[in-house]
Short mmCIF file of C-alpha atoms (C1' of nucleotides) in Angstrom, two decimals:
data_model
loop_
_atom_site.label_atom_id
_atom_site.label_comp_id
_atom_site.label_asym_id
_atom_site.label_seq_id
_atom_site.Cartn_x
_atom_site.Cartn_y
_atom_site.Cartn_z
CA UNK A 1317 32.61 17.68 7.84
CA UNK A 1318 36.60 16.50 7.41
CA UNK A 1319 38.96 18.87 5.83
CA UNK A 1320 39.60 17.97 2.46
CA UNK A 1321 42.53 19.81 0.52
CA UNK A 1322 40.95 20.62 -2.63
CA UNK A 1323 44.54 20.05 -4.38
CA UNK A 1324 44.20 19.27 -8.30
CA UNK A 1325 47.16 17.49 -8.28
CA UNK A 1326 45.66 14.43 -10.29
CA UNK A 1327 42.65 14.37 -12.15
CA UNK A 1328 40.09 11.89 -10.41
CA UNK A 1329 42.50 9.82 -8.15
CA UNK A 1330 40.04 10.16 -5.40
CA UNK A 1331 36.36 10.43 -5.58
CA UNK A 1332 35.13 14.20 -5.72
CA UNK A 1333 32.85 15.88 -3.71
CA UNK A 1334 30.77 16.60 -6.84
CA UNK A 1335 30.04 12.98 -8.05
CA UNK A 1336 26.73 13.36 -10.32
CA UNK A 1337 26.15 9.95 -10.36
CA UNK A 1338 26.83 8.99 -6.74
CA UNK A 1339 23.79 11.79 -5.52
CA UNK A 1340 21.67 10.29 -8.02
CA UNK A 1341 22.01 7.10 -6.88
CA UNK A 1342 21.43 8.45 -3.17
CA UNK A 1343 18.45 10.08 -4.39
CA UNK A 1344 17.01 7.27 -5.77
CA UNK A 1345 17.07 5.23 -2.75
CA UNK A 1346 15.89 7.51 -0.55
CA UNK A 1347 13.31 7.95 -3.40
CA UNK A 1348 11.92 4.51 -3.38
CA UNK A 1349 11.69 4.51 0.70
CA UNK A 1350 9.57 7.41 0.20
CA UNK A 1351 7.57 6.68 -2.36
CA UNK A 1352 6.93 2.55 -1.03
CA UNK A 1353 5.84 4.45 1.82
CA UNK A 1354 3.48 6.96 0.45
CA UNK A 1355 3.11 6.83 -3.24
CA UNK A 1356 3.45 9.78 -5.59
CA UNK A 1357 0.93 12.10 -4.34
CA UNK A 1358 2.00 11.39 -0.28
CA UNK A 1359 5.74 11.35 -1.00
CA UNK A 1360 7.24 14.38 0.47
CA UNK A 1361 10.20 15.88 -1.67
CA UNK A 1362 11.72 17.25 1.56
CA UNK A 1363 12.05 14.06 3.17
CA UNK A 1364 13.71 12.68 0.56
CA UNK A 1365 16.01 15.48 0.23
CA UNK A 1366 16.40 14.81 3.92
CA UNK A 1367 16.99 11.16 4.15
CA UNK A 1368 19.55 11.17 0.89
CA UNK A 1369 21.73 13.97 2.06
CA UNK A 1370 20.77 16.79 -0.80
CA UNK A 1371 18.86 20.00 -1.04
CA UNK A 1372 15.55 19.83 -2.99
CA UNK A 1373 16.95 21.94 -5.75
CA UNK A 1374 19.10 19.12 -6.61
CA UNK A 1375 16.22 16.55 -7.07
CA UNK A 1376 14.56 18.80 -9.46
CA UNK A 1377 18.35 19.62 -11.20
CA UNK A 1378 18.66 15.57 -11.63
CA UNK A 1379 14.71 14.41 -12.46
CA UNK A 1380 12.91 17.37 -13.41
CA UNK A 1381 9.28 17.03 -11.22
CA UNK A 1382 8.52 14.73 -8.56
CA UNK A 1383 6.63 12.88 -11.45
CA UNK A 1384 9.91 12.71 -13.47
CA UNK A 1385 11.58 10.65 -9.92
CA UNK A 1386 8.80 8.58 -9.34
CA UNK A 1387 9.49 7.83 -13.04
CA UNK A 1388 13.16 6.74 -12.37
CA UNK A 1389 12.18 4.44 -9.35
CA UNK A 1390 9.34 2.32 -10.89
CA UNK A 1391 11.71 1.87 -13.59
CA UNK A 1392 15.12 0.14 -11.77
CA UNK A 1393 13.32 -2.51 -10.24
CA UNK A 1394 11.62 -3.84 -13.28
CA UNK A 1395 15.23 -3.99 -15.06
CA UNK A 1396 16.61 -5.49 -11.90
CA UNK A 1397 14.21 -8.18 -11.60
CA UNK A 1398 14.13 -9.24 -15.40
CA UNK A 1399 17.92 -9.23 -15.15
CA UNK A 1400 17.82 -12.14 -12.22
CA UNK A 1401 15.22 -13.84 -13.58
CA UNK A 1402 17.11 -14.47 -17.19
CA UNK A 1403 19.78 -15.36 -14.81
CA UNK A 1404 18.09 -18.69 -13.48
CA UNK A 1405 17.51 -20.39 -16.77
CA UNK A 1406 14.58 -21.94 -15.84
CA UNK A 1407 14.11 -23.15 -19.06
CA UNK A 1408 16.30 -25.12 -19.53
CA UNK A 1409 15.60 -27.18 -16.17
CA UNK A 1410 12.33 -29.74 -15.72
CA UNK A 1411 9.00 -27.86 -14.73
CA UNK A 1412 9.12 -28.94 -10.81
CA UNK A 1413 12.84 -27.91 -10.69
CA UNK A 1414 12.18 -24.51 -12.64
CA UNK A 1415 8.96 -24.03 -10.01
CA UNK A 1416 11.14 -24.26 -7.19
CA UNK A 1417 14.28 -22.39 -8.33
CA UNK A 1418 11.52 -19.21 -9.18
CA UNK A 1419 9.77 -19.74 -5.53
CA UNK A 1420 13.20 -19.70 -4.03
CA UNK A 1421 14.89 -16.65 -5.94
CA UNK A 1422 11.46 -14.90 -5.35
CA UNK A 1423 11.66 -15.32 -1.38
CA UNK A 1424 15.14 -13.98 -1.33
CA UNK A 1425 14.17 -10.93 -3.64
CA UNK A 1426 11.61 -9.74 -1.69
CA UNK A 1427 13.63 -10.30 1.50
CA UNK A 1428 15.93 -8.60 0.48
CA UNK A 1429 13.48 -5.81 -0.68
CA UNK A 1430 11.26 -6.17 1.90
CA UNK A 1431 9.46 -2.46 0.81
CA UNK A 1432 9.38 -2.98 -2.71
CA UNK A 1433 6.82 -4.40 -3.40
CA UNK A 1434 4.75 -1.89 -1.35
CA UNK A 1435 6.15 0.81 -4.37
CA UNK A 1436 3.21 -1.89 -6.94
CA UNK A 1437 0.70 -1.55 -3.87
CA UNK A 1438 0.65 1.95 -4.22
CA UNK A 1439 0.88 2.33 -7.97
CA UNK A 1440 -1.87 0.40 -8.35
CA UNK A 1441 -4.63 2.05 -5.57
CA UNK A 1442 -3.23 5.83 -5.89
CA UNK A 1443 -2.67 6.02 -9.89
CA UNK A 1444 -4.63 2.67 -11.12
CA UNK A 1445 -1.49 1.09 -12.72
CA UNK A 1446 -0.89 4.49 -15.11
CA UNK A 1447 2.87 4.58 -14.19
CA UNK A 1448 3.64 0.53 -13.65
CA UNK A 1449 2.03 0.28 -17.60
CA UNK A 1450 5.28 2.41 -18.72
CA UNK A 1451 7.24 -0.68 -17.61
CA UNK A 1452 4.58 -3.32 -19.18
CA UNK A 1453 7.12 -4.53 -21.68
CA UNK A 1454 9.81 -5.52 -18.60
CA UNK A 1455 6.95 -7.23 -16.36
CA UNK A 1456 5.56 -9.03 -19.47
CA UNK A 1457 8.66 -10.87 -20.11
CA UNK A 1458 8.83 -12.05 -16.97
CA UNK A 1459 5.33 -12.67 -16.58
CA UNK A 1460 5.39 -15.07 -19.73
CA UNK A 1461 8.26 -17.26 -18.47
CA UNK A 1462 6.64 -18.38 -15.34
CA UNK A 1463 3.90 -19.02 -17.41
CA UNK A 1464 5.79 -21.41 -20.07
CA UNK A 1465 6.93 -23.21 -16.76
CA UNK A 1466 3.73 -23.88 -16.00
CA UNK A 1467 2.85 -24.74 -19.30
CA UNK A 1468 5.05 -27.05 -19.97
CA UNK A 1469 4.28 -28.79 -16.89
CA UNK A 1470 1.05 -29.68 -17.67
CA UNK A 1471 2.33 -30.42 -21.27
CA UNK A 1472 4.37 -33.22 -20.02
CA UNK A 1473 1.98 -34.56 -16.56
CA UNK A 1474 4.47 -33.42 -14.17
CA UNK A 1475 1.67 -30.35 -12.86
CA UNK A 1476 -2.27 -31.43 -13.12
CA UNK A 1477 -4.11 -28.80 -15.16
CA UNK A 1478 -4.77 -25.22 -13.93
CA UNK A 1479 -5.08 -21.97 -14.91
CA UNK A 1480 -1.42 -20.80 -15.60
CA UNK A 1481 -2.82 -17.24 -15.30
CA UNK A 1482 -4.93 -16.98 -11.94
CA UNK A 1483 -2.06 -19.76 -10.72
CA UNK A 1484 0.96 -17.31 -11.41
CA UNK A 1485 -0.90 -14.40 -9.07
CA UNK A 1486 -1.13 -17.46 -6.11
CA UNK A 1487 2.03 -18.06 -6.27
CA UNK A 1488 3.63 -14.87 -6.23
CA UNK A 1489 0.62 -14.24 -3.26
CA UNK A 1490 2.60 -16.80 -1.60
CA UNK A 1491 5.90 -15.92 -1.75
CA UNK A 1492 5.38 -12.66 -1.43
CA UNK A 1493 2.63 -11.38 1.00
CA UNK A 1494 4.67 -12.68 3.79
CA UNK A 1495 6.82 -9.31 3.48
CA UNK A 1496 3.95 -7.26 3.13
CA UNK A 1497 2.14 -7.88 5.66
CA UNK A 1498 5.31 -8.09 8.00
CA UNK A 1499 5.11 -4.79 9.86
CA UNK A 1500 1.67 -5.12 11.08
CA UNK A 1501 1.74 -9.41 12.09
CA UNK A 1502 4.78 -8.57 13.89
CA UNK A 1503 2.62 -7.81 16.37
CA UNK A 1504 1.01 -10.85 17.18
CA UNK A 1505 4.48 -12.83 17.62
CA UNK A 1506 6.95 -9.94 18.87
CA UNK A 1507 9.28 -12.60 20.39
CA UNK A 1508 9.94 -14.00 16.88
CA UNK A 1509 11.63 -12.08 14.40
CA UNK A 1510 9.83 -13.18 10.74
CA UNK A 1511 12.37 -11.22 8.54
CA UNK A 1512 15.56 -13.33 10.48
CA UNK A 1513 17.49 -15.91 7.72
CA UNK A 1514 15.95 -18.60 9.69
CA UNK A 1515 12.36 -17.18 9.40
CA UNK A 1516 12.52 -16.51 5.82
CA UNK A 1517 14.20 -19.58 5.02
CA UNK A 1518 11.51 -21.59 6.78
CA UNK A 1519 8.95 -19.55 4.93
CA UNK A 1520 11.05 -20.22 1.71
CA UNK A 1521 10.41 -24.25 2.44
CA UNK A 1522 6.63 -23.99 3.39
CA UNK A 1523 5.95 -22.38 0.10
CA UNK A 1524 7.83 -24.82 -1.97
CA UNK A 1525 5.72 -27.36 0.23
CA UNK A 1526 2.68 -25.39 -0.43
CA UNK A 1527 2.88 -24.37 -3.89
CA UNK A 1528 4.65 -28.12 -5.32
CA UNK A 1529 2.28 -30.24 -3.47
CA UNK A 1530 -0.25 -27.43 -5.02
CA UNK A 1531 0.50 -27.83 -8.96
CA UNK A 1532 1.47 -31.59 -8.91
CA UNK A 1533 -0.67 -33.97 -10.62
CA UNK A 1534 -1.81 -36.38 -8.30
CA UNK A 1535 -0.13 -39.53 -7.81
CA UNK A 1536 -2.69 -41.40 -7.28
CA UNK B 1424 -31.02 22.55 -3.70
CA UNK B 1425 -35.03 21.50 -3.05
CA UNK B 1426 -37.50 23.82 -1.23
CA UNK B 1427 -38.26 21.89 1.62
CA UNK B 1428 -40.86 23.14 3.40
CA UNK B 1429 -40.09 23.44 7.41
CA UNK B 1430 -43.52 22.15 8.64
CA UNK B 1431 -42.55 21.07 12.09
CA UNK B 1432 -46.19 19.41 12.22
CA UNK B 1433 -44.84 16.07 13.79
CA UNK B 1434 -41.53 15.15 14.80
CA UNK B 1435 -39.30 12.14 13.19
CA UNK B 1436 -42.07 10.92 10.63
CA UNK B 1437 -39.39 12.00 7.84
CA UNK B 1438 -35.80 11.15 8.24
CA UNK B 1439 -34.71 14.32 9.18
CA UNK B 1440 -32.00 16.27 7.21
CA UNK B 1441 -30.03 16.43 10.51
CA UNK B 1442 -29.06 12.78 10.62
CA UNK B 1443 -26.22 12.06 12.82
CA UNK B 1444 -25.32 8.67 12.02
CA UNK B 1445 -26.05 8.72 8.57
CA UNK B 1446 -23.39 11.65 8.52
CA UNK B 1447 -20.97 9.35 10.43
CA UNK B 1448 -21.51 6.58 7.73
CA UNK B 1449 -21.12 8.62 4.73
CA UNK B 1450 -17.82 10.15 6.58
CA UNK B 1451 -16.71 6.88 7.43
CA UNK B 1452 -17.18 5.10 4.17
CA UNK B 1453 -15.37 8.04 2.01
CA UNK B 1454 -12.54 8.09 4.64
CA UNK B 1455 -11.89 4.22 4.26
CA UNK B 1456 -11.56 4.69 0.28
CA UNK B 1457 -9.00 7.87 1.37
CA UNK B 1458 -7.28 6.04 3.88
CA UNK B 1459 -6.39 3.02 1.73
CA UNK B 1460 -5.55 5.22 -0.98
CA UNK B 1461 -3.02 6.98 0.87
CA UNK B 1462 -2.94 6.17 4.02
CA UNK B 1463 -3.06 8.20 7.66
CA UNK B 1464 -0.20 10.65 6.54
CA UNK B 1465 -1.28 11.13 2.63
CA UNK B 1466 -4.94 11.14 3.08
CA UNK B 1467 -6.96 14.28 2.35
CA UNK B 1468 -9.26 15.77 4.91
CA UNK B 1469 -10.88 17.79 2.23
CA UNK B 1470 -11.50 14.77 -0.36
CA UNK B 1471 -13.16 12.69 2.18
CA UNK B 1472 -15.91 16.04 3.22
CA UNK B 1473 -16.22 16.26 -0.70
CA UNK B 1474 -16.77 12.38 -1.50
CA UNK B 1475 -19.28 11.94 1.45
CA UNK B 1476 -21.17 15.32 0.88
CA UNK B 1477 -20.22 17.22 4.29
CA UNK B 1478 -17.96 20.13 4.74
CA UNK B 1479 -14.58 19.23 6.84
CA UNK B 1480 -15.58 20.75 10.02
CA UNK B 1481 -18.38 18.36 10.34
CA UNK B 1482 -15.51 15.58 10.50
CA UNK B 1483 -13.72 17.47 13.11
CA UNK B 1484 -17.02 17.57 15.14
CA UNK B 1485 -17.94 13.87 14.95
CA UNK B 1486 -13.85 12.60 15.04
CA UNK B 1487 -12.17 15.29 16.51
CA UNK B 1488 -8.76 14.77 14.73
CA UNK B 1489 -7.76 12.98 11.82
CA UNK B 1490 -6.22 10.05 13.81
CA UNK B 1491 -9.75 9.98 15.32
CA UNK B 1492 -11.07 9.17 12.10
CA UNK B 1493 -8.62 6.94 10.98
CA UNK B 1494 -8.42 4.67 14.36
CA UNK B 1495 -12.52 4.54 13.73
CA UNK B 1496 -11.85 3.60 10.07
CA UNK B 1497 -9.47 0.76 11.41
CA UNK B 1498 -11.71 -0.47 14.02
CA UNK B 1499 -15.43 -1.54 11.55
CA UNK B 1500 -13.11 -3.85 9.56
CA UNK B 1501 -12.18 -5.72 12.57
CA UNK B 1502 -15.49 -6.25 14.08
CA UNK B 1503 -16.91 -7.12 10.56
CA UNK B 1504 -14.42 -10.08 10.23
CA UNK B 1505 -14.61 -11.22 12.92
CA UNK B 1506 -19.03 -11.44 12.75
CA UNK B 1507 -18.61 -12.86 9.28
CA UNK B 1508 -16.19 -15.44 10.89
CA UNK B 1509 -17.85 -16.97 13.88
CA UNK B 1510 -20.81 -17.08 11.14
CA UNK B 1511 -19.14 -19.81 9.25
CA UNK B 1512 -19.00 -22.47 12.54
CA UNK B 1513 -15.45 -23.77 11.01
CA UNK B 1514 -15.17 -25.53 14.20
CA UNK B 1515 -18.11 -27.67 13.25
CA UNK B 1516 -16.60 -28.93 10.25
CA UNK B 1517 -13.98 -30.85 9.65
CA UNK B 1518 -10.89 -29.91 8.61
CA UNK B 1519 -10.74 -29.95 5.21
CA UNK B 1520 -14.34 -28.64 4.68
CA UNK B 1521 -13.59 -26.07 6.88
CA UNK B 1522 -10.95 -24.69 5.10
CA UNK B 1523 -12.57 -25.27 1.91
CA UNK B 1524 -15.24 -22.89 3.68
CA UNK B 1525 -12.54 -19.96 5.04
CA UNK B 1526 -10.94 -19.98 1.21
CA UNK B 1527 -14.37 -18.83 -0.10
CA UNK B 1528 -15.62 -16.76 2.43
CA UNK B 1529 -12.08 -14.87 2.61
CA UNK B 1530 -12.25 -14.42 -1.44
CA UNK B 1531 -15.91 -13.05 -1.45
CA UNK B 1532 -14.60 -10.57 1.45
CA UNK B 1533 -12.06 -9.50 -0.56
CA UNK B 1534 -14.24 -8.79 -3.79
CA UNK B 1535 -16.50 -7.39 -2.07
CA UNK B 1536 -14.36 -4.82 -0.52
CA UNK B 1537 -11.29 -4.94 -2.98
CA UNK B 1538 -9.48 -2.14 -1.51
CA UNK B 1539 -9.99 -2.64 1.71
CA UNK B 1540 -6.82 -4.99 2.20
CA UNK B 1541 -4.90 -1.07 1.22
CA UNK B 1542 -6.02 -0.20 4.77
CA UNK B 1543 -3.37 -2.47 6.58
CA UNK B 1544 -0.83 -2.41 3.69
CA UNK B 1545 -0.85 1.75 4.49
CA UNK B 1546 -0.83 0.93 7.96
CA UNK B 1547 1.76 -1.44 8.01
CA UNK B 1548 4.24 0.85 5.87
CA UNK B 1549 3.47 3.87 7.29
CA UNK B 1550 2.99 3.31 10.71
CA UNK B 1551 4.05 0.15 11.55
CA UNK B 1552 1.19 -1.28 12.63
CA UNK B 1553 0.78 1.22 15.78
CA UNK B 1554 -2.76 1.63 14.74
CA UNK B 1555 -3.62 -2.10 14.14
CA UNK B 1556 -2.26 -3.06 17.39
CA UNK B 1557 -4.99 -1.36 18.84
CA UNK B 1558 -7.59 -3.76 17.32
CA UNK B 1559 -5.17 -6.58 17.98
CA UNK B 1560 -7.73 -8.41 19.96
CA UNK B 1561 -10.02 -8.86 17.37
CA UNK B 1562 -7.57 -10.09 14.71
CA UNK B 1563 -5.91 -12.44 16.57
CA UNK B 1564 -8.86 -14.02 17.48
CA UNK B 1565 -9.33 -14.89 13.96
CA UNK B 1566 -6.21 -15.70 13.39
CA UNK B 1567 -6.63 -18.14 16.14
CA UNK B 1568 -9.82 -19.80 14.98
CA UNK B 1569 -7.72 -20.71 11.17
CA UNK B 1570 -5.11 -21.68 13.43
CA UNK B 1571 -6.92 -24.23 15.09
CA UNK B 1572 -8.20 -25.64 11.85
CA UNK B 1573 -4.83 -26.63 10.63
CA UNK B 1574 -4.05 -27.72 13.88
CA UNK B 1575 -7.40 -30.26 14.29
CA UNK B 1576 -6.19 -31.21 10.19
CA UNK B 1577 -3.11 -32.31 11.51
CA UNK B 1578 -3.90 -34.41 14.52
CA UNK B 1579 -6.06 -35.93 12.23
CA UNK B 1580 -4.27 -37.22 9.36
CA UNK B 1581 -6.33 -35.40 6.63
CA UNK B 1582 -3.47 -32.58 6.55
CA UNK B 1583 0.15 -33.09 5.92
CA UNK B 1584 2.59 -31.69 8.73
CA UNK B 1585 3.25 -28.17 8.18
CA UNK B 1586 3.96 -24.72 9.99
CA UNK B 1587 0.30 -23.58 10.93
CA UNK B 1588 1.79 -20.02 12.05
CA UNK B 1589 3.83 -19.48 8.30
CA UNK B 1590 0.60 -21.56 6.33
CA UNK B 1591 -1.82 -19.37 7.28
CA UNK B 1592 0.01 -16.22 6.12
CA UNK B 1593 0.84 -18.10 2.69
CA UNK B 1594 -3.35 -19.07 2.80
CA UNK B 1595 -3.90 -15.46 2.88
CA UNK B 1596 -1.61 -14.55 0.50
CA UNK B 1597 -2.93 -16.79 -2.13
CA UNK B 1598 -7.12 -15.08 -1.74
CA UNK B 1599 -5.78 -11.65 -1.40
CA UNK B 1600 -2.79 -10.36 -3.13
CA UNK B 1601 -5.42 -11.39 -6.29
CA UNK B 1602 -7.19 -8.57 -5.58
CA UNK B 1603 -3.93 -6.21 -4.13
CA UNK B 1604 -2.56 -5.85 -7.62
CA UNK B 1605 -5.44 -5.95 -9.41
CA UNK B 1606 -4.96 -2.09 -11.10
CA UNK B 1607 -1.86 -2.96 -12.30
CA UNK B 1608 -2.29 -6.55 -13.56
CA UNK B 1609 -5.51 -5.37 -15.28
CA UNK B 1610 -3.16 -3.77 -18.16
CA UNK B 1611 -1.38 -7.42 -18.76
CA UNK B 1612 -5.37 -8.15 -20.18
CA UNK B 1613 -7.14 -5.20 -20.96
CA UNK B 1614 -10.13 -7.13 -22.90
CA UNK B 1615 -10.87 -9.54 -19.54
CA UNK B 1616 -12.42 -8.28 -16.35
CA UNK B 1617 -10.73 -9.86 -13.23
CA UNK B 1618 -13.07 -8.90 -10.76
CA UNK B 1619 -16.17 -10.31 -12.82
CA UNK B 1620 -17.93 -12.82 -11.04
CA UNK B 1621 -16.90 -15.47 -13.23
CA UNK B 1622 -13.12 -14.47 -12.81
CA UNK B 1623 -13.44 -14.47 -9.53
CA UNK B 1624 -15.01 -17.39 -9.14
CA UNK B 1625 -12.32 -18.79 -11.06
CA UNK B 1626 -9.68 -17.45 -8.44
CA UNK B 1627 -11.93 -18.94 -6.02
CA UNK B 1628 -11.84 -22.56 -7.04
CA UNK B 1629 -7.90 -22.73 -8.22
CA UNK B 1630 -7.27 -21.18 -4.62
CA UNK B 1631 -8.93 -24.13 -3.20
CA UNK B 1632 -7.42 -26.64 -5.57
CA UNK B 1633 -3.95 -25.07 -4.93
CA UNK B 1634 -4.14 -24.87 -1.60
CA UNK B 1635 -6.18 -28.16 -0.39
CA UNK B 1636 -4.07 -30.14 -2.46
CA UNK B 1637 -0.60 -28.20 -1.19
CA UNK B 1638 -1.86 -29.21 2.74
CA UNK B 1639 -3.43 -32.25 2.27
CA UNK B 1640 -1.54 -35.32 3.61
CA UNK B 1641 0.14 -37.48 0.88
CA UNK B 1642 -2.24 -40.32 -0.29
CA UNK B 1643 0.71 -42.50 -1.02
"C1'" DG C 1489 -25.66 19.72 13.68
"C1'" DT C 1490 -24.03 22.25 10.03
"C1'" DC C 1491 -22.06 26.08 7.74
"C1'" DT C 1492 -18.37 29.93 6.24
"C1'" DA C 1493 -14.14 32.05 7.05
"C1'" DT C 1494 -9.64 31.93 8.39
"C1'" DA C 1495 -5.23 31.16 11.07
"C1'" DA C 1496 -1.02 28.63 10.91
"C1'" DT C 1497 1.70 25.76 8.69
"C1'" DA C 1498 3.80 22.68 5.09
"C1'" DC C 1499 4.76 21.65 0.48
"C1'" DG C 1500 6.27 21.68 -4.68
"C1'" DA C 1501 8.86 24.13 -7.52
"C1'" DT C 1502 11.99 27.99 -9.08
"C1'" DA C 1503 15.51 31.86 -9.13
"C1'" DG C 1504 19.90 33.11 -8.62
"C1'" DA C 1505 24.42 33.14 -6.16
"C1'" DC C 1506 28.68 30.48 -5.98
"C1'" DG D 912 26.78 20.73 -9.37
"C1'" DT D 913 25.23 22.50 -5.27
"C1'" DC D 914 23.42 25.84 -2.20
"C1'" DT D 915 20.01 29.47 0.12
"C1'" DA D 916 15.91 31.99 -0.18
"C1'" DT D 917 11.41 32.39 -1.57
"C1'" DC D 918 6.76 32.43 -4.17
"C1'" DG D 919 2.30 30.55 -4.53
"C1'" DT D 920 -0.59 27.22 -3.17
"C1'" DA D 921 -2.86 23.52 -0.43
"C1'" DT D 922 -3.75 21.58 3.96
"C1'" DT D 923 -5.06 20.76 9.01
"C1'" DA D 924 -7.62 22.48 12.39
"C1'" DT D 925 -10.42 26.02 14.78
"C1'" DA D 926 -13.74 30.07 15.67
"C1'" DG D 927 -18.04 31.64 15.46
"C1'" DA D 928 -22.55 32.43 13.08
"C1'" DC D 929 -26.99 30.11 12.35
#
DNA sequence: GTCTATAATACGATAGAC
DNA sequence: GTCTATCGTATTATAGAC
């Protein structure tokens, strides 16, 4: 669009035009729009292409196949998320605390991926978890540390007994269905706008509410 | 495939190979299963005349488009809730057994059609709920009738005070996002069946321990 | 009411120039 | 590294016979 002077004065000083890993990043976002939409099999190459500023022959220059992209997206997130999580330290804090910090940095991850989660949804009805299993190892990890919160809050009374494994899926039904859902319950409130700071923070205290008053052992 | 003979002796006293409605059904059934796979854009005309036995013209006849098809799809789910619903007389009850009553009736819906909940995800991503709006009559009715149970729980002391509108949502999220991820959580534990009676039962009874005791008022 | 055949289009993937 | 052009196939929807 501008006029750039291609002058090779100095090597790199300003980006180039040709930046490999910039348009693979640009693909990849576009990418997981797409494919949180529509899956693998409905996720139109063109309209990625499209939405990320790039011909189609560069998507199969960078990732091969569609199947080689789709690949590449189900894979960042699962870094991403075991990255935060290891971040909180919620094992070194008491179970309740832990409980909460999780429900709280869970909220804000999905609001501020309010599609992502969609990208699971459609993993697991199109291709019956065949791709999400390449990332097992990633999810597994995480998996196992909510558990040992809940774990050791039964281990030391501060959570009544449960089923850690059924309880984990609850909770992360909780916290997360909210987003899911958003696009079509919109609808029934479209004076009130559910993915505001306000909104989600008020959702954010209702499911520490919820879930805490949930998993405590009773006081009485 | 069978010889069947063409004795118009007497008419109707054999379901007759021309079956209108039946055809409907069978078209309708295999388009839900499409449809929540992949939603109104990604869905296959020809894989829903192959999984209900009819060629695709026959679905052209009957639903004259496929956004015929899928706004019919959209609209038995509806109805269906909203029959099984008024069934359960929740306004009869009182608060707590009520709600006791929607958690169970809400899981068995779900397990019995476990990718139904697909439908609205699809339709929610993809469309933006522009299609559910049209059958926003019937939902909000039953969103209305949980609504008031909260509502009737608070006024009377047996729940604590909490956001009916965001509680409901986090309710929901807690019987169905169980079943949502169910393809890809199946890989965490390969050797257990999560949509066995007995594990769902299980889900059933933790959802009502986790969520009666999250609402319930404080007995301190 | 149900079928076969087909028109018109859209899509995934590749070849080859620059 | 990036583009344009294109091949082969799959898909929606319709026409017309039975």
């Amino acid at each position: 669009m501008t006029h750039s002077p291609q002058k090779p004065s100095l090597k790199k000083l300003r980006p180039p035009q040709r930046d490999a890993q910039a348009t693979q990043e640009k693909i990849l976002e576009a990418a997981e729009r797409e494919f949180s939409r529509h899956g693998l099999k409905g996720a139109r190459i063109g309209e990625i292409a499209q939405n990320s500023g790039v011909t189609t022959a560069m998507i199969y220059y960078y990732f091969q196949s569609k199947e080689g992209l789709y690949k590449a997206v189900l894979e960042r997130p699962a870094l991403e998320v075991q990255e935060i999580m290891s971040g909180l330290n919620l094992d070194q804090k008491p179970p309740i605390e832990a409980l909460k910090a999780f429900i709280e940095a869970a909220i804000a991850y999905e609001a501020k991926h309010p599609h992502r989660g969609m990208l699971w949804f459609q993993e697991a009805n199109q291709n019956g978890g065949e791709y999400f299993k390449l990332n097992k190892g990633s999810w597994s990890g995480i998996f196992a540390y909510i558990n040992a919160i809940l774990e050791r809050g039964m281990a030391d009374g501060s959570f009544r007994q449960l089923d850690p494994l059924v309880t984990i899926v609850q909770i992360l039904g909780i916290c997360i269905f909210y987003f899911n859902i958003h696009e079509n319950w919109k609808h029934f409130m479209p004076d009130y706008d559910r993915l505001s700071p306000e909104a989600v923070n008020k959702h954010t205290q209702e499911a520490i509410d919820l879930i805490l008053n949930g998993v405590k052992a009773s006081k009485i």
